[in-house]
PDB file of C-alpha atoms in Angstrom:
ATOM      1  CA  UNK A 148      -0.074   0.100  -0.221  1.00 49.00           C
ATOM      2  CA  UNK A 149       2.675   2.151   0.455  1.00 49.00           C
ATOM      3  CA  UNK A 150       4.238   1.292  -2.614  1.00 49.00           C
ATOM      4  CA  UNK A 151       1.171   2.445  -4.496  1.00 44.00           C
ATOM      5  CA  UNK A 152       0.984   5.201  -2.860  1.00 41.00           C
ATOM      6  CA  UNK A 153       4.740   6.305  -3.470  1.00 41.00           C
ATOM      7  CA  UNK A 154       4.800   5.726  -6.385  1.00 44.00           C
ATOM      8  CA  UNK A 155       1.202   7.929  -6.977  1.00 43.00           C
ATOM      9  CA  UNK A 156       3.110  10.701  -5.761  1.00 43.00           C
ATOM     10  CA  UNK A 157       5.989  10.092  -7.447  1.00 43.00           C
ATOM     11  CA  UNK A 158       3.891   9.883 -10.960  1.00 42.00           C
ATOM     12  CA  UNK A 159       1.686  12.888  -9.893  1.00 41.00           C
ATOM     13  CA  UNK A 160       5.105  15.149  -9.363  1.00 41.00           C
ATOM     14  CA  UNK A 161       6.581  14.508 -12.868  1.00 42.00           C
ATOM     15  CA  UNK A 162       3.373  14.935 -14.398  1.00 41.00           C
ATOM     16  CA  UNK A 163       3.264  18.429 -12.786  1.00 40.00           C
ATOM     17  CA  UNK A 164       7.095  18.880 -13.604  1.00 41.00           C
ATOM     18  CA  UNK A 165       6.347  18.082 -17.202  1.00 39.00           C
ATOM     19  CA  UNK A 166       3.433  19.858 -17.356  1.00 39.00           C
ATOM     20  CA  UNK A 167       4.929  23.296 -16.197  1.00 41.00           C
ATOM     21  CA  UNK A 168       7.564  23.177 -18.922  1.00 40.00           C
ATOM     22  CA  UNK A 169       5.064  23.159 -21.094  1.00 46.00           C
ATOM     23  CA  UNK A 170       3.498  26.484 -19.671  1.00 45.00           C
ATOM     24  CA  UNK A 171       5.484  29.189 -21.742  1.00 72.00           C
ATOM     25  CA  UNK A 172       2.578  31.335 -22.849  1.00 89.00           C
ATOM     26  CA  UNK A 173       4.168  31.812 -26.745  1.00 93.00           C
ATOM     27  CA  UNK A 174       0.957  34.113 -27.483  1.00 95.00           C
ATOM     28  CA  UNK A 175       0.566  38.004 -27.183  1.00 96.00           C
ATOM     29  CA  UNK A 176      -3.015  39.179 -26.949  1.00 95.00           C
ATOM     30  CA  UNK A 177      -3.960  41.985 -29.087  1.00 97.00           C
ATOM     31  CA  UNK A 178      -3.640  45.408 -27.578  1.00 96.00           C
ATOM     32  CA  UNK A 179      -6.535  47.693 -27.575  1.00 95.00           C
ATOM     33  CA  UNK A 180      -4.042  50.642 -28.464  1.00 94.00           C
ATOM     34  CA  UNK A 181      -3.103  49.217 -32.333  1.00 97.00           C
ATOM     35  CA  UNK A 182      -4.475  49.690 -35.563  1.00 97.00           C
ATOM     36  CA  UNK A 183      -2.825  46.943 -37.296  1.00 98.00           C
ATOM     37  CA  UNK A 184      -5.040  44.957 -39.561  1.00 97.00           C
ATOM     38  CA  UNK A 185      -3.679  41.521 -37.948  1.00 98.00           C
ATOM     39  CA  UNK A 186      -1.623  40.836 -34.604  1.00 98.00           C
ATOM     40  CA  UNK A 187       1.626  38.791 -34.003  1.00 98.00           C
ATOM     41  CA  UNK A 188       0.791  35.340 -33.290  1.00 97.00           C
ATOM     42  CA  UNK A 189      -2.347  35.969 -34.204  1.00 97.00           C
ATOM     43  CA  UNK A 190      -3.674  32.579 -35.931  1.00 97.00           C
ATOM     44  CA  UNK A 191      -4.465  32.919 -39.666  1.00 97.00           C
ATOM     45  CA  UNK A 192      -5.917  31.223 -42.529  1.00 94.00           C
ATOM     46  CA  UNK A 193      -4.818  32.418 -46.404  1.00 90.00           C
ATOM     47  CA  UNK A 194      -8.506  33.694 -46.619  1.00 95.00           C
ATOM     48  CA  UNK A 195      -7.660  36.188 -44.007  1.00 96.00           C
ATOM     49  CA  UNK A 196      -5.025  38.142 -46.538  1.00 96.00           C
ATOM     50  CA  UNK A 197      -7.268  38.057 -49.419  1.00 95.00           C
ATOM     51  CA  UNK A 198      -7.363  42.110 -49.438  1.00 94.00           C
ATOM     52  CA  UNK A 199      -3.134  41.831 -49.279  1.00 94.00           C
ATOM     53  CA  UNK A 200      -0.910  41.832 -52.096  1.00 92.00           C
ATOM     54  CA  UNK A 201       1.591  37.919 -51.919  1.00 91.00           C
ATOM     55  CA  UNK A 202       4.893  38.654 -51.888  1.00 89.00           C
ATOM     56  CA  UNK A 203       6.785  36.409 -53.935  1.00 81.00           C
ATOM     57  CA  UNK A 204       9.932  34.130 -52.375  1.00 71.00           C
ATOM     58  CA  UNK A 205       8.691  33.393 -49.233  1.00 73.00           C
ATOM     59  CA  UNK A 206      11.031  30.640 -47.354  1.00 77.00           C
ATOM     60  CA  UNK A 207       8.824  28.163 -45.289  1.00 82.00           C
ATOM     61  CA  UNK A 208       6.455  31.437 -44.771  1.00 91.00           C
ATOM     62  CA  UNK A 209       3.957  33.417 -46.861  1.00 94.00           C
ATOM     63  CA  UNK A 210       4.398  37.194 -46.929  1.00 94.00           C
ATOM     64  CA  UNK A 211       1.934  39.720 -47.260  1.00 95.00           C
ATOM     65  CA  UNK A 212       2.088  43.695 -48.108  1.00 95.00           C
ATOM     66  CA  UNK A 213      -0.690  45.053 -45.782  1.00 97.00           C
ATOM     67  CA  UNK A 214      -4.052  46.015 -48.310  1.00 95.00           C
ATOM     68  CA  UNK A 215      -3.797  49.772 -47.516  1.00 95.00           C
ATOM     69  CA  UNK A 216      -0.962  49.917 -49.526  1.00 96.00           C
ATOM     70  CA  UNK A 217      -0.082  48.649 -53.151  1.00 91.00           C
ATOM     71  CA  UNK A 218       3.414  48.247 -54.168  1.00 85.00           C
ATOM     72  CA  UNK A 219       4.443  48.369 -57.860  1.00 85.00           C
ATOM     73  CA  UNK A 220       4.944  45.370 -59.982  1.00 80.00           C
ATOM     74  CA  UNK A 221       8.421  44.651 -61.169  1.00 84.00           C
ATOM     75  CA  UNK A 222       9.243  43.000 -64.867  1.00 85.00           C
ATOM     76  CA  UNK A 223      10.252  40.016 -62.562  1.00 84.00           C
ATOM     77  CA  UNK A 224       7.427  39.760 -61.498  1.00 78.00           C
ATOM     78  CA  UNK A 225       8.695  40.898 -57.744  1.00 80.00           C
ATOM     79  CA  UNK A 226       6.911  43.475 -56.286  1.00 83.00           C
ATOM     80  CA  UNK A 227       8.785  46.897 -55.122  1.00 89.00           C
ATOM     81  CA  UNK A 228       7.529  47.962 -51.622  1.00 93.00           C
ATOM     82  CA  UNK A 229       6.288  51.546 -51.584  1.00 95.00           C
ATOM     83  CA  UNK A 230       8.324  53.326 -49.185  1.00 95.00           C
ATOM     84  CA  UNK A 231       5.386  53.668 -46.148  1.00 97.00           C
ATOM     85  CA  UNK A 232       4.102  49.763 -45.909  1.00 97.00           C
ATOM     86  CA  UNK A 233       2.864  47.437 -43.151  1.00 98.00           C
ATOM     87  CA  UNK A 234       3.770  43.434 -44.346  1.00 97.00           C
ATOM     88  CA  UNK A 235       3.077  40.172 -42.241  1.00 97.00           C
ATOM     89  CA  UNK A 236       4.845  37.193 -42.731  1.00 96.00           C
ATOM     90  CA  UNK A 237       2.490  34.202 -41.600  1.00 96.00           C
ATOM     91  CA  UNK A 238       4.234  30.140 -41.212  1.00 95.00           C
ATOM     92  CA  UNK A 239       3.717  27.781 -38.579  1.00 94.00           C
ATOM     93  CA  UNK A 240       3.768  29.003 -35.196  1.00 94.00           C
ATOM     94  CA  UNK A 241       5.427  28.310 -32.408  1.00 94.00           C
ATOM     95  CA  UNK A 242       6.388  25.276 -34.279  1.00 93.00           C
ATOM     96  CA  UNK A 243       6.811  25.003 -38.425  1.00 90.00           C
ATOM     97  CA  UNK A 244       4.262  21.904 -38.112  1.00 91.00           C
ATOM     98  CA  UNK A 245       1.719  24.178 -36.168  1.00 92.00           C
ATOM     99  CA  UNK A 246      -1.315  26.876 -37.247  1.00 91.00           C
ATOM    100  CA  UNK A 247      -0.617  29.609 -39.344  1.00 94.00           C
ATOM    101  CA  UNK A 248       0.105  32.687 -37.552  1.00 97.00           C
ATOM    102  CA  UNK A 249       1.749  36.021 -38.040  1.00 98.00           C
ATOM    103  CA  UNK A 250       5.217  35.504 -37.333  1.00 97.00           C
ATOM    104  CA  UNK A 251       6.726  38.655 -38.654  1.00 97.00           C
ATOM    105  CA  UNK A 252       5.574  42.275 -38.675  1.00 98.00           C
ATOM    106  CA  UNK A 253       7.613  44.894 -40.546  1.00 98.00           C
ATOM    107  CA  UNK A 254       6.207  48.482 -40.427  1.00 98.00           C
ATOM    108  CA  UNK A 255       7.819  51.838 -41.950  1.00 98.00           C
ATOM    109  CA  UNK A 256       4.563  53.311 -41.963  1.00 98.00           C
ATOM    110  CA  UNK A 257       5.068  56.306 -39.119  1.00 97.00           C
ATOM    111  CA  UNK A 258       0.625  56.687 -38.495  1.00 97.00           C
ATOM    112  CA  UNK A 259       1.224  52.870 -37.308  1.00 98.00           C
ATOM    113  CA  UNK A 260       0.986  52.547 -33.772  1.00 96.00           C
ATOM    114  CA  UNK A 261       1.252  49.348 -31.397  1.00 97.00           C
ATOM    115  CA  UNK A 262       0.831  50.295 -27.779  1.00 97.00           C
ATOM    116  CA  UNK A 263       0.091  53.781 -28.586  1.00 96.00           C
ATOM    117  CA  UNK A 264       3.782  53.814 -29.579  1.00 97.00           C
ATOM    118  CA  UNK A 265       4.699  54.844 -33.324  1.00 97.00           C
ATOM    119  CA  UNK A 266       8.293  55.344 -34.737  1.00 96.00           C
ATOM    120  CA  UNK A 267       8.063  58.755 -33.490  1.00 96.00           C
ATOM    121  CA  UNK A 268       8.026  57.615 -30.273  1.00 97.00           C
ATOM    122  CA  UNK A 269      10.737  58.577 -28.104  1.00 97.00           C
ATOM    123  CA  UNK A 270      13.187  56.031 -26.459  1.00 96.00           C
ATOM    124  CA  UNK A 271      12.207  56.778 -22.732  1.00 97.00           C
ATOM    125  CA  UNK A 272       8.336  56.372 -23.898  1.00 98.00           C
ATOM    126  CA  UNK A 273       8.728  53.402 -25.794  1.00 98.00           C
ATOM    127  CA  UNK A 274      10.751  52.196 -22.336  1.00 97.00           C
ATOM    128  CA  UNK A 275       7.792  53.332 -20.077  1.00 98.00           C
ATOM    129  CA  UNK A 276       4.954  51.667 -22.044  1.00 98.00           C
ATOM    130  CA  UNK A 277       6.608  48.466 -23.297  1.00 98.00           C
ATOM    131  CA  UNK A 278       7.951  47.639 -19.377  1.00 98.00           C
ATOM    132  CA  UNK A 279       4.669  48.822 -18.229  1.00 97.00           C
ATOM    133  CA  UNK A 280       3.345  46.023 -20.038  1.00 97.00           C
ATOM    134  CA  UNK A 281       4.977  43.503 -18.737  1.00 97.00           C
ATOM    135  CA  UNK A 282       7.707  43.526 -21.800  1.00 98.00           C
ATOM    136  CA  UNK A 283      11.701  43.115 -20.544  1.00 98.00           C
ATOM    137  CA  UNK A 284      14.739  44.889 -21.963  1.00 97.00           C
ATOM    138  CA  UNK A 285      17.480  43.041 -23.808  1.00 97.00           C
ATOM    139  CA  UNK A 286      20.626  43.929 -24.092  1.00 96.00           C
ATOM    140  CA  UNK A 287      20.527  45.489 -27.617  1.00 96.00           C
ATOM    141  CA  UNK A 288      17.566  47.546 -26.931  1.00 95.00           C
ATOM    142  CA  UNK A 289      14.918  45.510 -28.069  1.00 98.00           C
ATOM    143  CA  UNK A 290      11.991  44.462 -25.612  1.00 98.00           C
ATOM    144  CA  UNK A 291      10.416  40.393 -25.395  1.00 98.00           C
ATOM    145  CA  UNK A 292       7.875  38.880 -24.236  1.00 97.00           C
ATOM    146  CA  UNK A 293       5.864  35.399 -24.284  1.00 96.00           C
ATOM    147  CA  UNK A 294       8.767  35.229 -27.094  1.00 96.00           C
ATOM    148  CA  UNK A 295       7.922  37.579 -29.535  1.00 98.00           C
ATOM    149  CA  UNK A 296      10.778  40.742 -30.046  1.00 98.00           C
ATOM    150  CA  UNK A 297      10.071  44.269 -30.610  1.00 98.00           C
ATOM    151  CA  UNK A 298      12.512  46.209 -32.137  1.00 98.00           C
ATOM    152  CA  UNK A 299      11.672  49.915 -32.594  1.00 97.00           C
ATOM    153  CA  UNK A 300      13.974  52.675 -34.793  1.00 95.00           C
ATOM    154  CA  UNK A 301      13.136  55.996 -35.932  1.00 94.00           C
ATOM    155  CA  UNK A 302      12.983  54.042 -39.336  1.00 96.00           C
ATOM    156  CA  UNK A 303      10.990  51.068 -38.048  1.00 97.00           C
ATOM    157  CA  UNK A 304       9.131  48.998 -36.413  1.00 98.00           C
ATOM    158  CA  UNK A 305       9.499  45.438 -36.396  1.00 98.00           C
ATOM    159  CA  UNK A 306       8.083  42.467 -34.809  1.00 98.00           C
ATOM    160  CA  UNK A 307       9.327  38.764 -34.425  1.00 98.00           C
ATOM    161  CA  UNK A 308       8.039  35.709 -33.103  1.00 97.00           C
ATOM    162  CA  UNK A 309      10.344  33.362 -33.813  1.00 94.00           C
ATOM    163  CA  UNK A 310       8.917  29.674 -34.869  1.00 91.00           C
ATOM    164  CA  UNK A 311      10.982  26.531 -34.288  1.00 88.00           C
ATOM    165  CA  UNK A 312      11.633  23.236 -36.735  1.00 84.00           C
ATOM    166  CA  UNK A 313      11.656  20.352 -34.246  1.00 87.00           C
ATOM    167  CA  UNK A 314      10.469  18.197 -37.087  1.00 82.00           C
ATOM    168  CA  UNK A 315      13.078  19.602 -39.724  1.00 79.00           C
ATOM    169  CA  UNK A 316      10.771  20.337 -42.065  1.00 77.00           C
ATOM    170  CA  UNK A 317      12.426  21.153 -45.385  1.00 74.00           C
ATOM    171  CA  UNK A 318      11.037  24.158 -48.024  1.00 61.00           C
TER     172      UNK A 318
END
């Protein structure tokens, strides 16, 4: 009887310990203070991007120019981005074999805001706002939370949620 009780306790401890290692949240809730069409780690389908322009040449991901912007078609059928744009990349997330999610957002439009911040926000305002939303500042000046990294500069805002490829999917 004692052996059974000890075995049961050990099994519960192992189960709880293993479930803790998988509890890391790799998704980021959409803030109210944004005017982006799609949000980082948002689950999407190709149909969601019907108003966007599919960019050629994505490697393991699809890249879309937000429908609010128009690029030019070059002779080789590539898309030449306008100076001001928002592009979304979508791929499997949190692993390459998982659901199709927005995994990158590249912003050069100063009218776009995230948590109320724009490319024109001061470094101090970015720091105050991002840390108030639970982000940690990295040594390189970027901010991270739930596997998502935000980079702010005077020329762009770049958001990235790195995906793993545990099964070694070949593209």
